[in-house]
mmCIF file of C-alpha atoms in Angstrom:
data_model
loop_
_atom_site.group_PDB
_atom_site.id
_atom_site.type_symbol
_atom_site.label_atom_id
_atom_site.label_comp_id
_atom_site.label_asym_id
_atom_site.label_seq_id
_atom_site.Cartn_x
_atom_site.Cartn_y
_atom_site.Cartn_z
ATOM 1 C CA UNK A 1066 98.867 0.174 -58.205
ATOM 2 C CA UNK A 1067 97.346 1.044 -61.744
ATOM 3 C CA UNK A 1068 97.026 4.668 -63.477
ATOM 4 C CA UNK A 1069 93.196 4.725 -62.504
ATOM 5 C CA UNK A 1070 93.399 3.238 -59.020
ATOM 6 C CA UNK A 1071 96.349 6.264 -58.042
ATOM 7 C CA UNK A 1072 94.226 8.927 -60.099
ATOM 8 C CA UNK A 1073 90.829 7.890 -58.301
ATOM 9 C CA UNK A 1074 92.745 8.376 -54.785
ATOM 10 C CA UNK A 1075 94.402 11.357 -56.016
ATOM 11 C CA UNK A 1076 90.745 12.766 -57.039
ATOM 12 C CA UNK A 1077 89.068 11.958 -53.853
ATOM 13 C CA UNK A 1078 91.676 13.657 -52.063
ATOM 14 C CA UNK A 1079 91.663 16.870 -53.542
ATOM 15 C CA UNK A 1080 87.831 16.768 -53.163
ATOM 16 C CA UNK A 1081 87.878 16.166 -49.868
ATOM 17 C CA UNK A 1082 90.620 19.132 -49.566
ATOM 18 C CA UNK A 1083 88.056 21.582 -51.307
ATOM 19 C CA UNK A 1084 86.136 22.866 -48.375
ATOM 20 C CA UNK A 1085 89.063 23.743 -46.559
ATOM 21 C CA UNK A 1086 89.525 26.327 -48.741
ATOM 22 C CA UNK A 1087 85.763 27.443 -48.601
ATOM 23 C CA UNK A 1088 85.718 27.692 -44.866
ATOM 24 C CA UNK A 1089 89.063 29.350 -44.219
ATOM 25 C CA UNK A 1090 89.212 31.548 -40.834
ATOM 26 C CA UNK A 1091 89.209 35.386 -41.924
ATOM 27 C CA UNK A 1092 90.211 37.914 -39.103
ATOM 28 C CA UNK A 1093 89.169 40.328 -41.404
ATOM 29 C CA UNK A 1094 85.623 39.126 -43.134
ATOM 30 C CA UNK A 1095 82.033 38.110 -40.912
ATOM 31 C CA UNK A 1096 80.791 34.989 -39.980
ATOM 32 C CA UNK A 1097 78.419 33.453 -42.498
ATOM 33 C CA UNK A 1098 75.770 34.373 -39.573
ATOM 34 C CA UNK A 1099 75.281 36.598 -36.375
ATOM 35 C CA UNK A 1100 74.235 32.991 -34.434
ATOM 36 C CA UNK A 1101 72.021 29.902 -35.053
ATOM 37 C CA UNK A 1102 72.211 28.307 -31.506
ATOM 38 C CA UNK A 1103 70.539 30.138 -28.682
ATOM 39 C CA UNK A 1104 73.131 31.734 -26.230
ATOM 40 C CA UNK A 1105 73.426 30.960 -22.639
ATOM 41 C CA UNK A 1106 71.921 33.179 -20.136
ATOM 42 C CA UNK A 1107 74.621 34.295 -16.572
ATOM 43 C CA UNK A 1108 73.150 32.828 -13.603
ATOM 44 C CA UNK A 1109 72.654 30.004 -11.152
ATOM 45 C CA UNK A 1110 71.520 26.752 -13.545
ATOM 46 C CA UNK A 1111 69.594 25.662 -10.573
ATOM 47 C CA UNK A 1112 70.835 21.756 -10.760
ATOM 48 C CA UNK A 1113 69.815 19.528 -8.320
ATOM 49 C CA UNK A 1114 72.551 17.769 -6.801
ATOM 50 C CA UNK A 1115 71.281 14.225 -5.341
ATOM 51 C CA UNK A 1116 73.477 11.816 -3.114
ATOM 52 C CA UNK A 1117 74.860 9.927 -6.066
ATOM 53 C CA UNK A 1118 76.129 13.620 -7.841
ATOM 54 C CA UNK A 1119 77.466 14.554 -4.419
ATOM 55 C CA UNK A 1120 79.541 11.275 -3.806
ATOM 56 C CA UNK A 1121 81.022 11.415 -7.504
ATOM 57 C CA UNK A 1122 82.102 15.050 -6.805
ATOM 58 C CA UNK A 1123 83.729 13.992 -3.091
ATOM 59 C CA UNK A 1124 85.519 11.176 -5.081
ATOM 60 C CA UNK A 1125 86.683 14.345 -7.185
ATOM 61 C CA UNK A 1126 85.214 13.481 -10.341
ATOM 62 C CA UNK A 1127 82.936 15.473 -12.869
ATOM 63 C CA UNK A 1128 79.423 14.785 -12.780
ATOM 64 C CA UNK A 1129 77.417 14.941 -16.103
ATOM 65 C CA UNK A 1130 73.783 16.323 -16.239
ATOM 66 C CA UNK A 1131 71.698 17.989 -18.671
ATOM 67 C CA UNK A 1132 70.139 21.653 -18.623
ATOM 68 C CA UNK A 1133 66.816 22.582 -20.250
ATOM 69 C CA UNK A 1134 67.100 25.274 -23.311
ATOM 70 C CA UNK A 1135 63.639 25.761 -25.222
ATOM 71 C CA UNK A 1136 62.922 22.630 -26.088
ATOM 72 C CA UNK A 1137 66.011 20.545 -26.294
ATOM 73 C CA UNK A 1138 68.614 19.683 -23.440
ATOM 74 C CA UNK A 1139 72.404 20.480 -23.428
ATOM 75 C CA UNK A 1140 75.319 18.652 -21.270
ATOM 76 C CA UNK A 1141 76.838 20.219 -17.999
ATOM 77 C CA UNK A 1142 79.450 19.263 -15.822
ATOM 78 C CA UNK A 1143 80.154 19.853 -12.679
ATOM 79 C CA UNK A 1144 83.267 19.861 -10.876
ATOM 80 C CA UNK A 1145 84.329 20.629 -7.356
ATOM 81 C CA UNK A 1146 87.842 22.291 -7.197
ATOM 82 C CA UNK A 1147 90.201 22.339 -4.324
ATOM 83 C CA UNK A 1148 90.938 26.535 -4.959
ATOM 84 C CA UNK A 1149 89.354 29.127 -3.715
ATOM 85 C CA UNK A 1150 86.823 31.112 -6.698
ATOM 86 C CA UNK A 1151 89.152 33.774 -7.194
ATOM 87 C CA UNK A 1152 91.954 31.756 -7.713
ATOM 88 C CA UNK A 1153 89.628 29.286 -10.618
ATOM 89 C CA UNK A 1154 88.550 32.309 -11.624
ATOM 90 C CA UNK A 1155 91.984 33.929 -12.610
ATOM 91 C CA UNK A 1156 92.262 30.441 -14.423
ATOM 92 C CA UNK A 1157 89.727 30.453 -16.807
ATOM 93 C CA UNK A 1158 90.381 34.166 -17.640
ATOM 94 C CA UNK A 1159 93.706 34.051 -18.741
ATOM 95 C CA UNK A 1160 93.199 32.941 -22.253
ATOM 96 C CA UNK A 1161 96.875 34.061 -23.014
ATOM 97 C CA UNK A 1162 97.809 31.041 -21.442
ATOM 98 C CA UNK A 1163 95.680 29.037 -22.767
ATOM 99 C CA UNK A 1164 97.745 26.829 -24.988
ATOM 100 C CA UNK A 1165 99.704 26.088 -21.778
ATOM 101 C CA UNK A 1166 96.723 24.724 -19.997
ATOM 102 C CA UNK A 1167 93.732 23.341 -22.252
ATOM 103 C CA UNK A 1168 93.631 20.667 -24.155
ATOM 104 C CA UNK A 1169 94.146 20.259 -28.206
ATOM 105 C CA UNK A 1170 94.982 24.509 -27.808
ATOM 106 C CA UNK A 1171 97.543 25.715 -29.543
ATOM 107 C CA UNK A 1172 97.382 29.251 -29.325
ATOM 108 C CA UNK A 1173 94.917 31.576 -27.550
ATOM 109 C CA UNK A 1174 95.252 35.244 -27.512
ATOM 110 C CA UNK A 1175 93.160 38.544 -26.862
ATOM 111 C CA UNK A 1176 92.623 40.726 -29.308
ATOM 112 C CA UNK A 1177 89.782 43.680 -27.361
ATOM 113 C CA UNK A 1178 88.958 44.040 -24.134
ATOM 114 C CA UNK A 1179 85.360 46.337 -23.404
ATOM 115 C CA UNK A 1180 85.167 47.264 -19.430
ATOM 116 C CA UNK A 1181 81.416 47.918 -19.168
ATOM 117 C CA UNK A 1182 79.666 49.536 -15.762
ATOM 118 C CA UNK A 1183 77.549 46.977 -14.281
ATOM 119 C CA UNK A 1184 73.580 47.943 -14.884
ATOM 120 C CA UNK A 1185 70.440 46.653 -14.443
ATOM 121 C CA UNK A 1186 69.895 48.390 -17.949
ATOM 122 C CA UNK A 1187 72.871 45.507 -19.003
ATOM 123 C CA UNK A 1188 72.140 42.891 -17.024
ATOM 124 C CA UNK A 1189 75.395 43.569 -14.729
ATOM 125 C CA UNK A 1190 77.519 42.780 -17.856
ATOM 126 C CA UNK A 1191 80.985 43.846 -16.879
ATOM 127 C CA UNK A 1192 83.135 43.301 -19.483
ATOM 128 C CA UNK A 1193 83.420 41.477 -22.790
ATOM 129 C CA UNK A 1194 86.629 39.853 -23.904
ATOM 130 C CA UNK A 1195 87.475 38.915 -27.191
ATOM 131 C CA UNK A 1196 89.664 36.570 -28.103
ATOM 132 C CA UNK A 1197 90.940 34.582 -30.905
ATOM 133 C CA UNK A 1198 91.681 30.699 -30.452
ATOM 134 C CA UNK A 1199 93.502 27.740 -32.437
ATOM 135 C CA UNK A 1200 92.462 24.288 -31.511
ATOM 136 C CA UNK A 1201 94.624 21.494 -33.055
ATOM 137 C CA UNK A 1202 94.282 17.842 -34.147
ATOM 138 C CA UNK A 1203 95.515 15.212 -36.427
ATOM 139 C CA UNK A 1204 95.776 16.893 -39.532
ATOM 140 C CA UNK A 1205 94.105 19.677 -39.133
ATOM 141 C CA UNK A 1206 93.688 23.111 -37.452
ATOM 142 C CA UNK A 1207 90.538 25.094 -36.555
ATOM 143 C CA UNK A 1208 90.631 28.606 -35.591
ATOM 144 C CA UNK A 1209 88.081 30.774 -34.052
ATOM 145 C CA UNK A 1210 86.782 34.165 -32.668
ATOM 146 C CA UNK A 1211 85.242 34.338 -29.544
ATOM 147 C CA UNK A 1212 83.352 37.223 -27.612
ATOM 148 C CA UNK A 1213 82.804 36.522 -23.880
ATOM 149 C CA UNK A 1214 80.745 38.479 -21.224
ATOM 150 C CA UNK A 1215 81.513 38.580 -17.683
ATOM 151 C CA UNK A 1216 79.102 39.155 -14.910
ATOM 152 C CA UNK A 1217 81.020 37.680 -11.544
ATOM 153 C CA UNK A 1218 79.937 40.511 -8.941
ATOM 154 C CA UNK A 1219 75.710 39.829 -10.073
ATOM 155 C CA UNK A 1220 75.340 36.349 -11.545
ATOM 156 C CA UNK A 1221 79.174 34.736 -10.697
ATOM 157 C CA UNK A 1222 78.863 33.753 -14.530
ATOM 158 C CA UNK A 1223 80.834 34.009 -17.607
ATOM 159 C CA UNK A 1224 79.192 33.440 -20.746
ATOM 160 C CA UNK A 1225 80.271 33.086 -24.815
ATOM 161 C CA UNK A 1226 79.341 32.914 -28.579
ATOM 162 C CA UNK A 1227 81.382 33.564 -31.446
ATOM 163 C CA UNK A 1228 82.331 37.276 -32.362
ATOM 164 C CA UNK A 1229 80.492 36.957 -35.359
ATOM 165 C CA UNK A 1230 82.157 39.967 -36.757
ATOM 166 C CA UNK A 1231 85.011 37.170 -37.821
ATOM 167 C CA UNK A 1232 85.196 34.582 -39.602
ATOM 168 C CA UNK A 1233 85.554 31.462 -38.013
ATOM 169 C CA UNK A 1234 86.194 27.533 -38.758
ATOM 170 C CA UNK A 1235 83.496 26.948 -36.682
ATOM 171 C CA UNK A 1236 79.862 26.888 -37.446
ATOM 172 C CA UNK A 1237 78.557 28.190 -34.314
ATOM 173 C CA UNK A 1238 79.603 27.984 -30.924
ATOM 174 C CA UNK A 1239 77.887 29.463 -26.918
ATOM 175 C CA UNK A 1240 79.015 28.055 -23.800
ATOM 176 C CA UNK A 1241 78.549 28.818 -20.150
ATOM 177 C CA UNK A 1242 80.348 29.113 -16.185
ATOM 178 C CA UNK A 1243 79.057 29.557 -12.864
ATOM 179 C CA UNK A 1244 81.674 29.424 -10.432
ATOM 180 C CA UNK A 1245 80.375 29.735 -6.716
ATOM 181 C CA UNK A 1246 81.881 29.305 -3.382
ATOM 182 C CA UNK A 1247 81.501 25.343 -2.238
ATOM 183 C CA UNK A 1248 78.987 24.981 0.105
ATOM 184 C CA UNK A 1249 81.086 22.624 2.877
ATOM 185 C CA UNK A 1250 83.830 24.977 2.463
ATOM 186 C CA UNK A 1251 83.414 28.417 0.855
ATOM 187 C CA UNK A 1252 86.736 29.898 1.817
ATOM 188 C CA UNK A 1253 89.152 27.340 0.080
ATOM 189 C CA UNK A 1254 86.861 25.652 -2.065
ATOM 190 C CA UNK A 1255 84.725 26.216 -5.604
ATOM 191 C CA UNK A 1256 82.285 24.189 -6.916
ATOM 192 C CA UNK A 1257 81.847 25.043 -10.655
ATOM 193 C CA UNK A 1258 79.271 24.387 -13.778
ATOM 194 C CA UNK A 1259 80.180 24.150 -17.252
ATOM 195 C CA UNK A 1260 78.118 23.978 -20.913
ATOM 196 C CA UNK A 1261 78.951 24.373 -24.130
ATOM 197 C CA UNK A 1262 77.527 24.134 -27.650
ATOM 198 C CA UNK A 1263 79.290 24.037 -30.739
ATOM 199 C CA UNK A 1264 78.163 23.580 -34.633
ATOM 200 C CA UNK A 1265 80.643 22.420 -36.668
ATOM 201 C CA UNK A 1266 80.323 22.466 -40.590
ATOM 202 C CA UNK A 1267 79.945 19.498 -42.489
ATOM 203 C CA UNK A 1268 83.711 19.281 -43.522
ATOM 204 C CA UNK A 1269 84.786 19.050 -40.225
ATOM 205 C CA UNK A 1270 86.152 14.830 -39.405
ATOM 206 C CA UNK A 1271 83.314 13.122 -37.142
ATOM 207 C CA UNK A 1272 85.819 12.679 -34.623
ATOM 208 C CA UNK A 1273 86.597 16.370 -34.490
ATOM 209 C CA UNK A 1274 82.942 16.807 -33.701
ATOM 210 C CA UNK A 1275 82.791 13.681 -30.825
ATOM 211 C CA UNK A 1276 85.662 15.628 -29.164
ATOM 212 C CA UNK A 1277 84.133 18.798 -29.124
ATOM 213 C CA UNK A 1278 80.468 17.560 -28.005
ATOM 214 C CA UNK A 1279 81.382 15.267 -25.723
ATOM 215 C CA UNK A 1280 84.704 14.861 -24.431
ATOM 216 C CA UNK A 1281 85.968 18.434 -24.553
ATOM 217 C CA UNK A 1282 82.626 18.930 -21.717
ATOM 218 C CA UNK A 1283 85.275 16.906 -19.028
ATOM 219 C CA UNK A 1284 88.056 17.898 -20.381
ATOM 220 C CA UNK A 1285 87.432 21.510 -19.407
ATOM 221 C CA UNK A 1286 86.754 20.953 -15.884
ATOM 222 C CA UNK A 1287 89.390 18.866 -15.753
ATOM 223 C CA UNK A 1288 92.439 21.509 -16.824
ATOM 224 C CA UNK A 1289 90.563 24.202 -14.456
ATOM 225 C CA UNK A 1290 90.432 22.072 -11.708
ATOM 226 C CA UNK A 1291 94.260 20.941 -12.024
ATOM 227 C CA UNK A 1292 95.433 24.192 -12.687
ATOM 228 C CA UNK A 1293 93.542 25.967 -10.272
ATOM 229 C CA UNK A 1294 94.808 23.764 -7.389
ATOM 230 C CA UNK A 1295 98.371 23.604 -8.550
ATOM 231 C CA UNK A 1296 98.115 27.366 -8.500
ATOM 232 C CA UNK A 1297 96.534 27.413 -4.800
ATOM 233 C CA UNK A 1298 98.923 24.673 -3.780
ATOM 234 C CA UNK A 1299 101.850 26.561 -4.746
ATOM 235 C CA UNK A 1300 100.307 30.292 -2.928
ATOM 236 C CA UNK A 1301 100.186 28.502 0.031
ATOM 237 C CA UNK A 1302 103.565 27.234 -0.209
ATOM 238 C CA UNK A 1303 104.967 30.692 -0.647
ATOM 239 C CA UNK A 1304 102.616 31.923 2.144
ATOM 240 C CA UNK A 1305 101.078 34.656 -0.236
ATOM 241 C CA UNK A 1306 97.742 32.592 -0.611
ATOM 242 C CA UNK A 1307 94.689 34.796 0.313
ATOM 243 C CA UNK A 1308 90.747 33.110 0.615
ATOM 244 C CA UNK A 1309 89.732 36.492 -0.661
ATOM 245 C CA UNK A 1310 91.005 38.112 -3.734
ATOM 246 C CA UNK A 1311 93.490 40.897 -2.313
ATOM 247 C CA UNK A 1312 92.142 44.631 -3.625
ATOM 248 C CA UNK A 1313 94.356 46.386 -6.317
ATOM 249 C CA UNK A 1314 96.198 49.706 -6.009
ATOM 250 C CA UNK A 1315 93.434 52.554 -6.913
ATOM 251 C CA UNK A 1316 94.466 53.889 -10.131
ATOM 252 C CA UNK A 1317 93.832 57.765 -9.956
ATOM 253 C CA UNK A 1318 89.740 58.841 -10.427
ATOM 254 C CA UNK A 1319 89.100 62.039 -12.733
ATOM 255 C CA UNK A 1320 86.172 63.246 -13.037
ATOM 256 C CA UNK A 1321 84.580 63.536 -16.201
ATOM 257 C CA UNK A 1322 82.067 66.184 -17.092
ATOM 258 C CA UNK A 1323 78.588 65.154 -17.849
ATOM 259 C CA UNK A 1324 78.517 66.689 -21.372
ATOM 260 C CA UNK A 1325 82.052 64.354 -21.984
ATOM 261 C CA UNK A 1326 80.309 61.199 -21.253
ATOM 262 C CA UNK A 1327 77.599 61.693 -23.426
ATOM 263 C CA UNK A 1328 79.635 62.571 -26.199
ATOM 264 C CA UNK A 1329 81.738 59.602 -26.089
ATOM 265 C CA UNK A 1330 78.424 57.696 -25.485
ATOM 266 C CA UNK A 1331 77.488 59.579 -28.835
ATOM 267 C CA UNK A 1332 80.534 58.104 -31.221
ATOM 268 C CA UNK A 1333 80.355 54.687 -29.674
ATOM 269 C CA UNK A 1334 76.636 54.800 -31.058
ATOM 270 C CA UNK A 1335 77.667 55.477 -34.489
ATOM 271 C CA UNK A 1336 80.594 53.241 -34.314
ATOM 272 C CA UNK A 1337 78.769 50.372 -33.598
ATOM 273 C CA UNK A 1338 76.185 51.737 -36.634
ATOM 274 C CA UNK A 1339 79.021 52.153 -38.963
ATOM 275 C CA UNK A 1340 80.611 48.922 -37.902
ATOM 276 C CA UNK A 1341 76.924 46.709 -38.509
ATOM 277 C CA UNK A 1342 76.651 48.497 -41.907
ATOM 278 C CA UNK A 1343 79.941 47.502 -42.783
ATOM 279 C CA UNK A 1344 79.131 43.798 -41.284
ATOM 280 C CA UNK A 1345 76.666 43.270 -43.813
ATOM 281 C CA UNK A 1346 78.035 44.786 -46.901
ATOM 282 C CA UNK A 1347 81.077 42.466 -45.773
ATOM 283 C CA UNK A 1348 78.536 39.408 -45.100
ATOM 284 C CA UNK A 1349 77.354 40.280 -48.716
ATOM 285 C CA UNK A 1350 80.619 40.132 -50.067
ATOM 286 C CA UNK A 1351 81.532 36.962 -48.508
ATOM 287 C CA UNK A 1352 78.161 35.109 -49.809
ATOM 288 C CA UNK A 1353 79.119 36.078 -53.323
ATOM 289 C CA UNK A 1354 82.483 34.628 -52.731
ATOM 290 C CA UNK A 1355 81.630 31.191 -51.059
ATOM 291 C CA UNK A 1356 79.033 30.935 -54.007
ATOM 292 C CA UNK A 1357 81.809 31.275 -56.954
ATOM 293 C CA UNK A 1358 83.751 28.653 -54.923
ATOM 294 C CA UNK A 1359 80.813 26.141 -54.704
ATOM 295 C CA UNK A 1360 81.179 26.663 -58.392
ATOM 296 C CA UNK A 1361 84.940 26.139 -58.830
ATOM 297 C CA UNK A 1362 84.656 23.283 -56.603
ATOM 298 C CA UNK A 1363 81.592 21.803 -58.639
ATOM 299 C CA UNK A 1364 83.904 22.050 -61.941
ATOM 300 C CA UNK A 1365 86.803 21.114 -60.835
ATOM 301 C CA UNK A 1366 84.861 17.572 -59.337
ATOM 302 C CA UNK A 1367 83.402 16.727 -62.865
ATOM 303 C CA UNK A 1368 86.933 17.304 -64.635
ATOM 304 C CA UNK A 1369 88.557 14.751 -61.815
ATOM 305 C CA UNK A 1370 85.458 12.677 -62.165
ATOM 306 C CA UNK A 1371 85.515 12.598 -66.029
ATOM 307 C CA UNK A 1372 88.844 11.902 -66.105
ATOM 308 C CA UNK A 1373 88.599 8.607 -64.010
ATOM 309 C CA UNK A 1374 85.843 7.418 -66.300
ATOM 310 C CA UNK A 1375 88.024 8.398 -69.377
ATOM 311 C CA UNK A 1376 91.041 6.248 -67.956
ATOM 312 C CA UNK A 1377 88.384 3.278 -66.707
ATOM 313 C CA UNK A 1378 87.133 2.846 -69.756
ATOM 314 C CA UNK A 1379 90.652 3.142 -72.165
ATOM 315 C CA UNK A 1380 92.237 0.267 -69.142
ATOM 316 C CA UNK A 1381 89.089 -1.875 -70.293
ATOM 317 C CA UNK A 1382 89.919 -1.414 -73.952
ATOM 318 C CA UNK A 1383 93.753 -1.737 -73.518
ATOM 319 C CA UNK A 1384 93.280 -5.203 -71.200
ATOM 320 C CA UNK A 1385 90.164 -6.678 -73.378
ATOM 321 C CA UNK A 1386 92.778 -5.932 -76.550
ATOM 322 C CA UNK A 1387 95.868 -8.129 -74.674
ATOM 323 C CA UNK A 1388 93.386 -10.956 -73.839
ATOM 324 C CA UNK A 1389 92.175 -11.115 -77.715
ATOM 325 C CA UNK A 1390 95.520 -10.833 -78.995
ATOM 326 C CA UNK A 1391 96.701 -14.127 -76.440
ATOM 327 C CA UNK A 1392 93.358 -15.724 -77.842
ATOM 328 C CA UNK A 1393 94.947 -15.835 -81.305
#
């Protein structure tokens, strides 16, 4: 291979490798945004199963469908699990194991947990988790923050976006469960619903993005149903499986006085204040920087370009000189 042909590969590769380094993962800076795609809302999806969805579920496969958001559809699965819904439950939860169980994850760990008391005023919310993921492929890694809210006792949902207090490889990202109790069996069976949405920036291989629109809809079911069952299989083999989730030992109750409570209430207030401020100062910060590297980047494409035009053209003079001098 000539000078030009290695250079020109050489130049296209480091271009390529350029946004990379402008959409690095930063546990420490915000998102770009505070979300672009609308989040899902806890609750039944209210999804018509037909004969045709309920024989593909009996046969123990998914079955695809879409749900209605605004104006535009998204995909949902649904899967029907041989578990109990406690027992799929404490599945999807543990995202400390996660990189034992789900697909393409690598690692998976909680970094805050926020126990909230259910309210109408919060829509039941009782508790957000947040927790920071690594997906891998070919190549390349993607990691991500995300910030779930659970609401099983009201809606039986969990729901997601990013935390968008972190940066993350991903564009954008919500997604959705509804686990309830399976109607021909509620006591050792779950019938769940799954949907997710992700944006992916442009860098980001096309295959990457098939995987995480399409196949990684099935592919969720699929590790929750496998894992859940194992885990139910393997209760009932040690005769310590329960169709109801056994009650934990009562931790000791203090009571609080009111003026306490409404304190704390108080600094969480102007925590959260403090924190947004800082969130956009930081957001600030972090446009100023991805501008300066759209600059470096720009630069550093017309030197590599240049230079392949420079060598082209001096291998066109060098070759065009042998062939005269052979003429004479």
């Amino acid at each position: 291979m000539n000078t030009v042909g290695l250079l020109f590969i050489t130049a296209i590769s480091l271009d390529r490798s350029l946004p990379f380094f402008a959409h690095a993962s930063n546990f420490n800076k915000p998102h770009s945004h505070t979300g672009k795609v609308e989040p899902f809302q806890p609750g039944d999806p209210k999804i018509k199963l037909d004969g045709k969805a309920k024989s593909i579920l009996k046969a123990g496969k998914p079955y695809q469908t879409q749900v209605q958001t605004g104006d535009s559809g998204r995909g949902l699965v649904v899967q029907d699990v041989n578990a109990p819904t406690h027992v799929v439950w404490g599945r999807i939860l543990d995202y400390d194991n996660y990189a034992n169980m789900v697909p393409k994850t690598i690692d998976s760990k909680n970094y805050r947990i926020v126990p909230h008391k259910p309210t109408k005023a919060n829509n039941f919310l009782e508790k957000e988790i947040y927790t920071r993921m690594k997906v891998g492929f070919p190549m390349l890694k993607l990691e991500f923050f995300v910030r779930h809210f659970l609401y099983i006792q009201q809606h039986k949902s969990l729901t997601w976006t990013l935390d968008y207090m972190k940066e993350s490889d991903f564009d954008d990202s919500c997604g959705y469960w509804y686990i309830v109790p399976h109607p021909d069996d509620p006591e050792e069976r779950t019938r769940l619903y799954y949907s997710v949405q992700v944006g992916m920036f442009d860098w980001v291989p096309k295959f990457v993005v098939d995987f995480m629109s399409s196949k990684a809809l099935t592919d969720a079911t699929a590790w929750v149903k496998k894992y859940s069952e194992l885990e139910w299989a393997k209760a009932k083999k040690e005769g310590t499986a329960h169709t109801t989730p056994q009650p934990k030992a009562k931790e000791p109750m203090f009571a609080l006085p009111a003026f306490g409570k409404r304190k704390r209430e108080e600094e969480e207030r102007l925590a959260r204040e403090a924190a947004e401020r800082a969130a956009m100062e930081a957001r600030d910060e972090a446009n100023k920087r991805r501008s300066l590297v759209t600059v470096r980047a720009g630069w550093r494409r017309y030197v590599l370009v240049s230079v392949v035009l420079v060598l082209t053209a001096y291998n066109a003079i060098m070759f065009f000189g042998d062939q005269h001098e052979q003429s004479q």
